[in-house]
CSV table of C-alpha atoms in Angstrom, one decimal:
chain,number,residue,atom,x,y,z
A,1,MET,CA,77.7,80.1,99.3
A,2,GLY,CA,74.5,81.7,100.8
A,3,GLU,CA,73.9,82.3,104.0
A,4,ALA,CA,73.1,79.6,106.6
A,5,SER,CA,69.8,79.7,108.6
A,6,LYS,CA,69.5,81.8,111.4
A,7,ILE,CA,69.1,79.0,114.0
A,8,SER,CA,72.2,77.4,112.7
A,9,ARG,CA,74.0,80.6,112.7
A,10,TYR,CA,72.7,81.7,116.4
A,11,LEU,CA,73.9,78.1,117.6
A,12,TYR,CA,77.1,78.8,116.2
A,13,THR,CA,77.8,82.1,117.6
A,14,VAL,CA,76.5,80.5,121.3
A,15,ILE,CA,78.8,77.5,121.0
A,16,VAL,CA,81.9,79.7,120.0
A,17,LEU,CA,81.0,82.4,122.9
A,18,PHE,CA,80.5,79.7,125.4
A,19,VAL,CA,84.1,78.1,124.6
A,20,ILE,CA,85.5,81.5,124.8
A,21,TRP,CA,83.8,81.8,128.3
A,22,LEU,CA,85.2,78.2,129.5
A,23,PHE,CA,88.7,79.5,128.6
A,24,LEU,CA,88.4,82.7,130.4
A,25,THR,CA,87.0,81.3,133.7
A,26,SER,CA,88.8,78.0,133.4
A,27,ASN,CA,86.5,76.6,136.3
A,28,LEU,CA,83.5,73.9,135.6
A,29,ASP,CA,81.6,75.1,138.7
A,30,PRO,CA,77.9,74.6,137.9
A,31,GLN,CA,77.5,78.5,138.7
A,32,GLU,CA,79.9,79.7,136.3
A,33,LEU,CA,78.5,77.4,133.4
A,34,THR,CA,75.1,78.7,134.1
A,35,ILE,CA,75.6,82.2,134.1
A,36,GLY,CA,78.3,81.7,131.1
A,37,LEU,CA,75.6,79.9,129.0
A,38,LEU,CA,72.8,82.6,129.8
A,39,PHE,CA,75.2,85.5,128.8
A,40,SER,CA,76.4,83.5,125.6
A,41,LEU,CA,72.7,83.1,124.8
A,42,ILE,CA,72.2,87.0,125.1
A,43,VAL,CA,75.1,88.1,123.8
A,44,GLY,CA,74.7,85.5,120.7
A,45,ALA,CA,71.2,86.7,120.0
A,46,LEU,CA,72.7,90.6,119.7
A,47,THR,CA,75.5,89.3,117.5
A,48,TYR,CA,75.1,86.3,115.5
A,49,GLU,CA,73.8,88.4,112.3
A,50,VAL,CA,77.6,89.9,112.1
A,51,PHE,CA,79.2,87.2,113.7
A,52,THR,CA,79.1,84.5,110.8
A,53,GLU,CA,77.6,83.9,107.6
A,54,ARG,CA,77.9,79.7,107.5
A,55,GLY,CA,76.6,78.8,111.0
A,56,LEU,CA,77.3,75.3,111.6
A,57,ALA,CA,78.6,74.3,108.7
A,58,ASN,CA,82.0,75.3,110.0
A,59,PHE,CA,82.1,72.8,112.6
A,60,HIS,CA,82.1,69.9,109.5
A,61,PRO,CA,84.7,67.3,110.5
A,62,ARG,CA,86.9,67.8,107.7
A,63,ARG,CA,86.9,71.4,108.1
A,64,VAL,CA,87.8,71.1,111.8
A,65,ALA,CA,90.7,68.4,111.0
A,66,TYR,CA,92.4,71.1,108.6
A,67,ALA,CA,92.1,73.8,111.0
A,68,ILE,CA,93.6,71.9,113.7
A,69,LEU,CA,96.3,70.7,111.2
A,70,TYR,CA,96.8,74.3,110.1
A,71,ILE,CA,98.0,75.6,113.6
A,72,PRO,CA,101.2,73.5,114.2
A,73,TYR,CA,101.7,74.1,110.5
A,74,PHE,CA,101.3,77.6,110.7
A,75,LEU,CA,103.3,78.1,114.0
A,76,TRP,CA,106.0,76.1,112.4
A,77,ALA,CA,106.1,78.5,109.3
A,78,MET,CA,106.3,81.5,111.6
A,79,ILE,CA,109.0,80.3,113.6
A,80,MET,CA,111.4,79.8,110.6
A,81,ALA,CA,110.4,82.6,109.2
A,82,ASN,CA,111.1,84.4,112.4
A,83,LEU,CA,114.4,82.7,112.7
A,84,ASP,CA,115.1,84.1,109.1
A,85,VAL,CA,114.3,87.6,109.7
A,86,ALA,CA,116.6,87.6,113.2
A,87,TYR,CA,119.4,86.4,110.5
A,88,ARG,CA,119.0,89.1,108.6
A,89,VAL,CA,119.0,91.8,111.3
A,90,LEU,CA,121.9,90.0,113.2
A,91,HIS,CA,124.0,89.6,109.7
A,92,PRO,CA,126.7,92.6,109.7
A,93,LYS,CA,125.9,93.5,105.8
A,94,ARG,CA,122.2,93.2,106.5
A,95,PRO,CA,121.3,90.7,103.2
A,96,ILE,CA,117.9,92.3,102.4
A,97,ASN,CA,116.5,92.6,99.0
A,98,PRO,CA,113.1,94.2,99.4
A,99,GLY,CA,110.2,94.9,97.1
A,100,ILE,CA,106.3,94.9,96.6
A,101,VAL,CA,105.4,91.8,94.7
A,102,GLU,CA,101.8,90.7,93.6
A,103,CYS,CA,100.2,87.4,94.0
A,104,LYS,CA,97.0,85.6,92.9
A,105,THR,CA,94.9,83.7,95.4
A,106,VAL,CA,92.3,81.2,94.6
A,107,LEU,CA,90.2,81.9,97.7
A,108,THR,CA,87.1,83.3,96.9
A,109,ASN,CA,85.6,83.5,100.3
A,110,ASN,CA,85.7,86.9,102.3
A,111,VAL,CA,86.8,85.2,105.6
A,112,GLY,CA,89.3,83.0,103.8
A,113,LYS,CA,90.8,85.8,102.2
A,114,LEU,CA,91.3,87.6,105.5
A,115,THR,CA,92.9,84.7,107.0
A,116,LEU,CA,95.5,84.3,104.1
A,117,ALA,CA,96.3,87.9,104.7
A,118,ASN,CA,96.5,87.8,108.1
A,119,SER,CA,98.8,84.8,107.9
A,120,ILE,CA,100.8,86.3,105.4
A,121,THR,CA,101.2,89.4,107.7
A,122,LEU,CA,102.0,87.3,110.7
A,123,THR,CA,104.9,85.2,109.0
A,124,PRO,CA,107.9,87.6,109.3
A,125,GLY,CA,109.2,88.7,106.1
A,126,THR,CA,106.2,89.5,104.4
A,127,ILE,CA,103.2,92.1,104.8
A,128,THR,CA,99.7,92.2,102.9
A,129,LEU,CA,100.0,96.0,101.8
A,130,ASP,CA,96.7,95.8,99.9
A,131,VAL,CA,93.9,93.1,98.6
A,132,LYS,CA,91.9,94.0,95.5
A,133,GLY,CA,89.9,91.2,94.5
A,134,ASP,CA,92.1,88.2,94.4
A,135,ARG,CA,95.4,89.9,93.8
A,136,TYR,CA,97.3,90.6,97.1
A,137,PHE,CA,100.1,93.3,97.0
A,138,ILE,CA,102.8,92.1,99.6
A,139,HIS,CA,106.0,93.6,100.8
A,140,TRP,CA,108.4,90.9,100.8
A,141,ILE,CA,111.8,91.3,102.8
A,142,ASP,CA,113.8,89.1,100.4
A,143,VAL,CA,112.2,88.9,96.7
A,144,LYS,CA,113.3,85.6,95.4
A,145,ASP,CA,110.9,85.6,92.4
A,146,ALA,CA,109.1,89.0,91.5
A,147,SER,CA,106.6,87.7,89.0
A,148,VAL,CA,103.3,86.8,89.9
A,149,GLU,CA,103.3,83.3,89.5
A,150,GLY,CA,106.6,82.9,91.5
A,151,ALA,CA,105.5,84.7,94.2
A,152,SER,CA,102.1,83.0,94.6
A,153,ASP,CA,104.4,79.9,94.8
A,154,HIS,CA,106.5,81.3,97.6
A,155,ILE,CA,103.8,83.0,99.5
A,156,THR,CA,100.4,82.3,99.1
A,157,ARG,CA,100.5,78.5,97.9
A,158,PRO,CA,101.7,77.0,101.3
A,159,PHE,CA,98.5,78.5,103.0
A,160,GLU,CA,96.2,78.2,100.4
A,161,LYS,CA,96.1,74.3,100.3
A,162,PHE,CA,94.7,74.5,104.1
A,163,LEU,CA,92.7,77.5,104.0
A,164,LYS,CA,90.8,76.0,100.8
A,165,VAL,CA,89.2,73.3,102.8
A,166,ILE,CA,88.8,75.3,106.0
A,167,PHE,CA,87.0,78.1,104.1
A,168,GLU,CA,85.7,77.3,100.8
B,1,MET,CA,109.2,71.2,138.0
B,2,ILE,CA,109.3,70.7,134.1
B,3,ALA,CA,106.7,72.9,133.6
B,4,GLU,CA,108.6,76.0,135.5
B,5,ILE,CA,111.8,75.2,133.3
B,6,VAL,CA,109.7,75.2,130.1
B,7,GLY,CA,107.7,78.3,130.7
B,8,GLU,CA,111.2,80.0,131.7
B,9,PHE,CA,112.6,78.6,128.8
B,10,LEU,CA,109.7,80.2,126.7
B,11,VAL,CA,109.7,83.7,128.5
B,12,LEU,CA,113.4,83.8,127.7
B,13,PHE,CA,112.9,82.9,124.0
B,14,GLY,CA,110.3,85.6,123.9
B,15,THR,CA,112.5,88.4,125.1
B,16,ILE,CA,115.1,87.5,122.8
B,17,PHE,CA,112.6,87.9,120.2
B,18,TYR,CA,111.8,91.4,121.6
B,19,PHE,CA,115.5,92.3,121.5
B,20,LEU,CA,116.0,91.3,117.9
B,21,SER,CA,113.2,93.1,116.7
B,22,SER,CA,114.3,96.4,118.3
B,23,LEU,CA,117.5,95.6,117.2
B,24,GLY,CA,116.0,95.3,113.4
B,25,LEU,CA,114.4,98.5,114.1
B,26,ILE,CA,117.5,100.6,114.3
B,27,ARG,CA,119.2,98.6,111.5
B,28,MET,CA,116.7,98.6,108.8
B,29,PRO,CA,116.8,101.1,106.1
B,30,ASP,CA,113.0,102.1,105.4
B,31,VAL,CA,109.8,102.2,107.3
B,32,TYR,CA,108.5,99.2,105.5
B,33,ASN,CA,111.5,96.8,106.3
B,34,ARG,CA,111.3,98.2,110.0
B,35,MET,CA,107.7,97.2,110.2
B,36,GLN,CA,108.6,93.8,108.9
B,37,THR,CA,111.1,93.4,111.9
B,38,ALA,CA,109.2,95.1,114.7
B,39,THR,CA,105.7,93.7,113.9
B,40,LYS,CA,106.8,90.1,113.4
B,41,SER,CA,109.7,89.3,116.1
B,42,ALA,CA,107.0,91.2,118.3
B,43,THR,CA,104.6,88.7,117.7
B,44,LEU,CA,106.5,85.3,118.3
B,45,GLY,CA,108.2,87.1,121.2
B,46,SER,CA,104.5,88.2,122.8
B,47,LEU,CA,103.3,84.6,122.2
B,48,GLY,CA,106.5,83.3,123.7
B,49,VAL,CA,106.0,85.5,126.8
B,50,ILE,CA,102.3,85.2,126.9
B,51,ILE,CA,102.3,81.3,126.7
B,52,GLY,CA,105.4,81.0,128.8
B,53,VAL,CA,103.8,82.8,131.8
B,54,GLY,CA,100.9,80.4,131.4
B,55,ILE,CA,103.2,77.4,131.4
B,56,TRP,CA,105.3,79.0,134.2
B,57,ALA,CA,102.2,79.2,136.6
B,58,ILE,CA,101.6,75.5,136.5
B,59,GLY,CA,105.0,74.8,138.1
B,60,HIS,CA,105.1,77.9,140.1
B,61,VAL,CA,102.0,78.3,141.6
B,62,GLY,CA,100.5,75.0,140.8
B,63,SER,CA,97.4,76.5,139.1
B,64,TYR,CA,96.1,75.4,136.0
B,65,ALA,CA,93.7,78.4,135.6
B,66,TRP,CA,96.4,80.5,134.1
B,67,LEU,CA,97.3,78.7,130.6
B,68,PRO,CA,93.6,78.7,129.2
B,69,LYS,CA,93.4,82.6,129.7
B,70,THR,CA,96.9,83.2,128.3
B,71,LEU,CA,95.7,81.1,125.2
B,72,VAL,CA,92.9,83.4,124.6
B,73,ILE,CA,95.0,86.4,124.8
B,74,ALA,CA,97.3,84.7,122.5
B,75,VAL,CA,94.7,83.9,119.9
B,76,PHE,CA,93.4,87.7,120.1
B,77,LEU,CA,96.7,88.8,119.6
B,78,LEU,CA,97.2,86.9,116.4
B,79,LEU,CA,94.1,88.0,115.2
B,80,THR,CA,94.5,91.5,115.7
B,81,ASN,CA,98.2,92.3,115.4
B,82,PRO,CA,98.1,91.4,111.5
B,83,ILE,CA,95.4,94.0,111.1
B,84,SER,CA,97.3,96.7,113.1
B,85,ALA,CA,100.2,96.0,111.0
B,86,HIS,CA,98.4,96.2,107.7
B,87,ALA,CA,96.9,99.5,108.5
B,88,LEU,CA,100.1,101.1,109.5
B,89,ILE,CA,102.1,100.1,106.3
B,90,ARG,CA,99.1,100.9,104.0
B,91,ALA,CA,98.9,104.1,105.7
B,92,ALA,CA,102.6,104.5,105.0
B,93,TYR,CA,102.5,103.6,101.2
B,94,LYS,CA,99.8,106.0,100.8
B,95,SER,CA,101.0,109.0,102.6
B,96,GLY,CA,103.5,109.0,100.0
B,97,ILE,CA,107.0,107.5,101.7
B,98,PRO,CA,109.6,106.1,99.3
B,99,LEU,CA,110.6,102.5,99.4
B,100,TRP,CA,114.2,102.0,100.1
B,101,GLU,CA,116.8,102.7,96.9
B,102,GLY,CA,117.6,99.2,97.2
B,103,SER,CA,114.0,97.7,96.7
B,104,VAL,CA,113.9,95.6,93.8
B,105,VAL,CA,110.4,95.9,92.4
B,106,ASP,CA,107.1,97.9,93.4
B,107,LYS,CA,104.0,96.0,91.6
B,108,TYR,CA,101.9,98.3,93.8
B,109,ARG,CA,102.8,101.3,92.0
B,110,GLU,CA,102.5,99.9,88.7
B,111,TYR,CA,99.3,98.9,89.6
B,112,LEU,CA,98.1,102.3,91.0
B,113,GLU,CA,99.4,104.0,87.8
B,114,LYS,CA,97.2,101.5,85.6
B,115,GLU,CA,94.2,102.1,87.8
B,116,GLU,CA,94.8,105.9,87.5
B,117,GLY,CA,95.2,105.8,83.6
B,118,LYS,CA,91.9,103.6,83.4
B,119,GLU,CA,90.1,106.3,85.6
B,120,GLU,CA,91.4,109.0,83.5
B,121,VAL,CA,90.6,107.3,80.1
B,122,SER,CA,87.1,106.7,81.8
B,123,ASP,CA,86.8,110.2,82.5
B,124,GLU,CA,87.7,111.7,79.1
B,125,THR,CA,85.4,109.1,77.4
B,126,LYS,CA,82.4,110.4,79.7
B,127,GLU,CA,83.1,113.5,78.8
B,128,GLY,CA,83.1,112.8,74.9
B,129,GLU,CA,79.8,111.2,75.4
B,130,GLN,CA,78.4,114.2,76.8
């Protein structure tokens, strides 16, 4: 997908910056809003070229809905995996079975691949060691399946179905 | 009152995970498995403590200004933490630290060896062409 128009990218940057400002001040006083908008416009003008490639297309309702659904899904996966690692730490026999496996991804977008790698790293038990094209090299604390297909089923597929809609 | 209890519970939950991650740091056999416990449990631990403090403040101070700020901190933590973890583990691998002897598979080594083989072959063909 090519780059969106400059105006769309600029507006997207300003909106994101302004929302961060709203969260940081947590105040709806007109003075705060004015100065926040002013600074969003200035900082947006300086940074929109590196901040986004797709601009307002990121706010497509389907993408936003999947992004919102992704948050609880991801948090749940993270908590379960955290408990799993905690169990391995506390178990007297230390039941680990580590190794570096390879996964394939169907994502092509750079931001999507970054998000997938970050999600994998944040889920305990797996760390992304390197990404080469569509190949992910992942250190897995409990290797259930060493083949590329099997590892992809366990690690990347669950996230991909969300990220595909959000980023592709 | 309820907000205070929920906040206190989240902070306690976070501290338990901090404790578990430091315990894992001692118990795990090699640097890669230590990274697993250290970076991960620290993430959930930090999330619990940071958001817990935000919710706690609603009940304790009566202020809603804390929670949005702690949420922003949590989001930035989630964005930056995995990158540092990735940089550390990749640096560890590139500097030649071996995997634990109980490790079952190392696809990355196979990949690197294949790549090196390819480079040697391509070098040879270049020399041959010259």
